[in-house]
Coordinates of N, CA, C and O in Angstrom, one line a residue:
M1 N -35.2 -81.5 110.7 CA -36.0 -81.5 111.8 C -35.2 -81.4 113.1 O -34.2 -82.1 113.3
I2 N -35.6 -80.6 114.0 CA -34.9 -80.3 115.2 C -35.3 -81.5 116.2 O -36.5 -81.8 116.3
E3 N -34.3 -82.0 116.9 CA -34.5 -83.0 118.0 C -33.7 -82.5 119.1 O -32.5 -82.2 119.1
V4 N -34.5 -82.6 120.3 CA -33.8 -82.2 121.6 C -33.2 -83.6 122.1 O -33.8 -84.5 122.4
T5 N -31.8 -83.6 122.0 CA -31.1 -84.8 122.3 C -30.6 -84.9 123.7 O -30.2 -85.9 124.2
N6 N -30.6 -83.7 124.5 CA -30.2 -83.9 125.8 C -31.0 -82.6 126.6 O -31.1 -81.6 126.1
V7 N -31.5 -82.8 127.8 CA -32.1 -81.9 128.6 C -31.5 -82.0 130.0 O -31.5 -83.1 130.6
R8 N -31.0 -80.9 130.6 CA -30.6 -80.9 132.0 C -31.3 -79.8 132.8 O -31.4 -78.7 132.3
I9 N -31.9 -80.2 133.8 CA -32.5 -79.3 134.8 C -31.5 -78.9 135.9 O -31.1 -79.8 136.5
H10 N -31.1 -77.6 135.9 CA -30.0 -77.3 136.8 C -30.5 -76.8 138.1 O -29.8 -77.0 139.2
R11 N -31.6 -76.2 138.1 CA -32.1 -75.7 139.5 C -33.6 -75.8 139.5 O -34.3 -75.5 138.5
I12 N -34.2 -76.0 140.7 CA -35.6 -76.0 140.9 C -35.8 -75.3 142.1 O -35.2 -75.4 143.1
F13 N -36.8 -74.3 141.9 CA -37.2 -73.3 142.9 C -38.6 -73.8 143.5 O -39.5 -73.8 142.6
N14 N -38.7 -73.9 144.7 CA -39.9 -74.4 145.3 C -40.8 -73.4 146.0 O -41.8 -73.7 146.7
D15 N -40.7 -72.1 145.6 CA -41.5 -71.1 146.2 C -42.8 -71.0 145.4 O -42.8 -70.6 144.2
P16 N -44.0 -71.4 146.0 CA -45.2 -71.4 145.1 C -45.8 -70.0 144.7 O -46.5 -69.8 144.0
D17 N -45.2 -69.0 145.5 CA -45.5 -67.6 145.1 C -44.7 -67.0 144.0 O -45.0 -65.9 143.5
K18 N -43.8 -67.7 143.5 CA -42.9 -67.2 142.3 C -43.2 -67.8 141.0 O -43.6 -68.9 140.9
M19 N -43.0 -67.0 140.0 CA -43.3 -67.5 138.7 C -42.1 -68.3 138.1 O -42.3 -69.2 137.4
F20 N -40.9 -67.9 138.5 CA -39.7 -68.5 138.0 C -39.5 -69.8 138.9 O -39.2 -69.7 140.1
V21 N -39.5 -70.9 138.2 CA -39.4 -72.2 139.0 C -38.2 -73.1 138.6 O -38.0 -74.1 139.3
G22 N -37.5 -72.7 137.6 CA -36.4 -73.7 137.3 C -35.5 -73.0 136.2 O -35.8 -72.1 135.5
V23 N -34.4 -73.7 135.9 CA -33.4 -73.4 134.9 C -33.0 -74.6 134.3 O -32.7 -75.7 134.8
A24 N -33.0 -74.6 132.9 CA -32.6 -75.8 132.1 C -31.6 -75.5 131.0 O -31.4 -74.2 130.6
S25 N -30.9 -76.5 130.6 CA -30.1 -76.4 129.3 C -30.5 -77.6 128.4 O -30.9 -78.6 128.9
I26 N -30.4 -77.3 127.2 CA -30.7 -78.4 126.1 C -29.5 -78.4 125.1 O -28.8 -77.6 124.9
V27 N -29.6 -79.6 124.5 CA -28.7 -79.9 123.3 C -29.7 -80.2 122.1 O -30.5 -81.1 122.3
L28 N -29.4 -79.6 121.0 CA -30.3 -79.9 119.7 C -29.4 -80.7 118.8 O -28.3 -80.2 118.5
N29 N -30.0 -81.8 118.4 CA -29.3 -82.6 117.3 C -27.9 -82.9 117.7 O -27.1 -83.0 116.8
D30 N -27.6 -83.1 119.0 CA -26.3 -83.4 119.4 C -25.2 -82.4 118.9 O -24.1 -82.8 118.7
A31 N -25.6 -81.2 118.6 CA -24.7 -80.3 117.9 C -24.7 -78.8 118.6 O -23.6 -78.2 118.5
I32 N -25.8 -78.4 119.0 CA -25.9 -77.0 119.6 C -26.5 -77.1 121.0 O -27.4 -77.6 121.3
A33 N -25.8 -76.4 121.9 CA -26.2 -76.3 123.3 C -26.8 -74.9 123.6 O -26.3 -73.9 123.0
I34 N -27.9 -74.9 124.3 CA -28.5 -73.7 124.7 C -28.7 -73.7 126.2 O -29.3 -74.7 126.7
N35 N -28.0 -72.8 126.9 CA -28.0 -72.7 128.4 C -29.0 -71.6 128.9 O -29.4 -70.7 128.2
D36 N -29.2 -71.7 130.2 CA -29.9 -70.6 130.9 C -31.3 -70.5 130.3 O -31.8 -69.2 130.3
I37 N -32.0 -71.5 130.0 CA -33.4 -71.4 129.7 C -34.3 -71.4 131.0 O -34.2 -72.3 131.8
R38 N -35.1 -70.4 131.2 CA -35.9 -70.2 132.4 C -37.2 -71.0 132.2 O -37.8 -70.9 131.2
I39 N -37.6 -71.7 133.2 CA -38.9 -72.3 133.3 C -39.8 -71.5 134.2 O -39.5 -71.2 135.4
L40 N -40.9 -71.2 133.7 CA -41.8 -70.3 134.3 C -43.2 -70.9 134.5 O -43.7 -71.8 133.7
K41 N -43.9 -70.5 135.6 CA -45.3 -71.1 135.8 C -46.2 -69.9 136.1 O -46.0 -69.0 136.9
S42 N -47.3 -69.8 135.3 CA -48.3 -68.9 135.5 C -49.5 -69.7 136.1 O -49.4 -70.8 136.3
P43 N -50.5 -68.8 136.6 CA -51.7 -69.6 137.2 C -52.2 -70.8 136.3 O -52.7 -71.7 136.9
D44 N -52.2 -70.6 135.0 CA -52.9 -71.6 134.2 C -51.9 -72.5 133.3 O -52.5 -73.5 132.7
K45 N -50.7 -72.3 133.3 CA -49.8 -73.1 132.5 C -48.3 -72.9 132.9 O -48.0 -72.0 133.5
M46 N -47.4 -73.8 132.3 CA -46.0 -73.7 132.4 C -45.5 -73.3 131.0 O -46.0 -73.9 130.1
F47 N -44.4 -72.6 131.0 CA -43.7 -72.3 129.7 C -42.3 -72.0 130.0 O -41.8 -71.9 131.1
V48 N -41.5 -71.9 128.8 CA -40.1 -71.6 129.0 C -39.9 -70.3 128.3 O -40.5 -69.8 127.4
A49 N -38.7 -69.7 128.8 CA -38.3 -68.3 128.3 C -36.8 -68.6 128.0 O -36.0 -69.0 128.7
M50 N -36.5 -68.3 126.6 CA -35.2 -68.4 126.1 C -34.2 -67.4 126.7 O -34.7 -66.4 127.2
P51 N -32.9 -67.7 126.7 CA -31.9 -66.7 127.3 C -32.0 -65.4 126.6 O -32.3 -65.4 125.4
N52 N -31.9 -64.4 127.4 CA -32.0 -63.0 126.8 C -31.0 -62.0 127.5 O -30.3 -62.5 128.4
R53 N -30.8 -60.9 126.9 CA -30.0 -59.9 127.5 C -30.7 -58.6 127.6 O -31.5 -58.2 126.7
K54 N -30.3 -57.9 128.7 CA -31.0 -56.6 128.9 C -30.3 -55.6 128.0 O -29.1 -55.5 128.1
L55 N -31.0 -54.8 127.2 CA -30.5 -53.8 126.3 C -30.7 -52.4 126.9 O -30.0 -51.5 126.5
G56 N -31.6 -52.1 127.7 CA -31.9 -50.8 128.3 C -32.6 -50.9 129.6 O -32.5 -52.0 130.2
E57 N -33.2 -49.9 130.0 CA -33.9 -49.8 131.3 C -35.0 -51.0 131.3 O -35.1 -51.7 132.4
S58 N -35.8 -51.2 130.3 CA -36.8 -52.2 130.3 C -36.9 -53.1 129.0 O -37.9 -53.7 128.8
T59 N -35.9 -53.0 128.3 CA -35.8 -53.7 127.0 C -34.9 -55.0 127.1 O -33.8 -54.9 127.5
Y60 N -35.4 -56.1 126.6 CA -34.7 -57.4 126.6 C -34.7 -57.9 125.1 O -35.7 -57.8 124.5
K61 N -33.6 -58.6 124.9 CA -33.6 -59.2 123.5 C -33.2 -60.8 123.6 O -32.2 -61.0 124.4
D62 N -33.9 -61.6 123.1 CA -33.7 -63.0 123.1 C -32.3 -63.3 122.5 O -32.0 -62.7 121.3
M63 N -31.4 -64.0 123.0 CA -30.1 -64.4 122.4 C -30.3 -65.5 121.5 O -29.5 -65.6 120.5
V64 N -31.2 -66.4 121.7 CA -31.6 -67.5 120.8 C -33.1 -67.8 120.9 O -33.6 -67.6 122.1
H65 N -33.7 -68.1 119.9 CA -35.2 -68.5 120.1 C -35.6 -69.3 118.8 O -35.0 -69.2 117.7
P66 N -36.6 -70.1 119.0 CA -37.2 -70.9 117.8 C -37.8 -69.9 116.9 O -38.4 -68.9 117.3
V67 N -37.8 -70.3 115.6 CA -38.3 -69.3 114.5 C -39.8 -69.9 114.1 O -40.4 -69.1 113.4
D68 N -40.1 -71.0 114.6 CA -41.5 -71.4 114.3 C -42.2 -72.2 115.5 O -41.5 -72.5 116.4
H69 N -43.5 -72.3 115.4 CA -44.2 -72.7 116.5 C -43.9 -74.2 116.8 O -43.9 -74.7 117.9
E70 N -43.7 -75.0 115.8 CA -43.5 -76.5 115.8 C -42.1 -76.7 116.7 O -42.0 -77.5 117.6
T71 N -41.1 -75.9 116.3 CA -39.8 -76.0 117.0 C -40.0 -75.5 118.5 O -39.4 -76.2 119.4
R72 N -40.6 -74.5 118.7 CA -40.9 -74.0 120.1 C -41.6 -75.2 120.9 O -41.3 -75.5 122.1
K73 N -42.6 -75.8 120.4 CA -43.3 -76.8 121.0 C -42.5 -78.1 121.3 O -42.5 -78.5 122.4
I74 N -41.6 -78.4 120.4 CA -40.6 -79.5 120.6 C -39.8 -79.2 121.8 O -39.6 -80.1 122.7
I75 N -39.1 -78.0 121.8 CA -38.3 -77.6 122.9 C -39.0 -77.5 124.2 O -38.5 -78.1 125.2
E76 N -40.2 -76.9 124.3 CA -40.9 -76.6 125.5 C -41.4 -77.9 126.1 O -41.3 -78.2 127.3
E77 N -41.9 -78.9 125.2 CA -42.3 -80.2 125.8 C -41.2 -81.0 126.4 O -41.3 -81.6 127.4
A78 N -40.0 -80.9 125.8 CA -38.8 -81.7 126.3 C -38.4 -81.1 127.6 O -38.1 -81.8 128.5
I79 N -38.4 -79.8 127.7 CA -37.9 -79.2 128.9 C -38.9 -79.4 130.1 O -38.6 -79.7 131.2
L80 N -40.2 -79.2 129.8 CA -41.2 -79.3 130.8 C -41.3 -80.8 131.3 O -41.5 -80.9 132.5
S81 N -41.2 -81.6 130.4 CA -41.2 -83.1 130.8 C -40.1 -83.4 131.7 O -40.2 -84.1 132.8
A82 N -38.9 -82.9 131.4 CA -37.7 -83.1 132.2 C -37.9 -82.5 133.5 O -37.5 -83.0 134.6
Y83 N -38.4 -81.3 133.6 CA -38.6 -80.5 134.8 C -39.6 -81.3 135.7 O -39.3 -81.4 136.9
I84 N -40.7 -81.7 135.2 CA -41.7 -82.5 136.0 C -41.1 -83.8 136.5 O -41.3 -84.1 137.7
Q85 N -40.3 -84.5 135.8 CA -39.5 -85.6 136.3 C -38.5 -85.3 137.4 O -38.4 -85.9 138.4
A86 N -37.8 -84.1 137.2 CA -36.8 -83.7 138.2 C -37.6 -83.3 139.5 O -37.0 -83.6 140.7
V87 N -38.6 -82.7 139.5 CA -39.3 -82.3 140.6 C -39.9 -83.6 141.4 O -39.8 -83.7 142.6
R88 N -40.3 -84.6 140.7 CA -40.8 -85.9 141.2 C -39.6 -86.6 141.9 O -39.7 -87.0 143.1
E89 N -38.5 -86.6 141.3 CA -37.2 -87.2 141.8 C -36.9 -86.5 143.2 O -36.5 -87.0 144.0
Q90 N -36.9 -85.2 143.1 CA -36.6 -84.3 144.3 C -37.5 -84.6 145.4 O -37.1 -84.8 146.6
E91 N -38.8 -84.6 145.2 CA -39.8 -84.9 146.3 C -39.6 -86.3 146.8 O -39.6 -86.6 148.0
E92 N -39.3 -87.4 146.0 CA -39.0 -88.7 146.4 C -37.8 -88.8 147.3 O -37.8 -89.4 148.3
S93 N -36.8 -88.0 146.9 CA -35.5 -88.1 147.7 C -35.7 -87.4 149.0 O -35.1 -87.8 150.1
E94 N -36.6 -86.4 149.1 CA -36.8 -85.6 150.4 C -37.6 -86.5 151.3 O -37.5 -86.4 152.5
E95 N -38.5 -87.4 150.8 CA -39.3 -88.3 151.6 C -38.5 -89.3 152.2 O -38.9 -89.9 153.2
A96 N -37.5 -89.8 151.5 CA -36.7 -90.9 151.9 C -35.8 -90.6 153.1 O -35.6 -89.6 153.6

């Protein structure tokens, strides 16, 4: 079973007109690090996009990705929870 043992939110973008709202890194089972995971926001939900590489004019290929729905859900929930917490902390520090 995959466990997300560490999540770091590296950047938070506060532009409400943009879909790209943050960047995260995770560690799985204290053994594998995945960097440059994008946090995206659509009008009805938030989700993550795994690191990818551009192969052509409009073709991208994921460098790493979950192979099943359960693993994707575990990763996404850990990242989005950490992102929401980081946004709250940022807002609180700006108010102080």
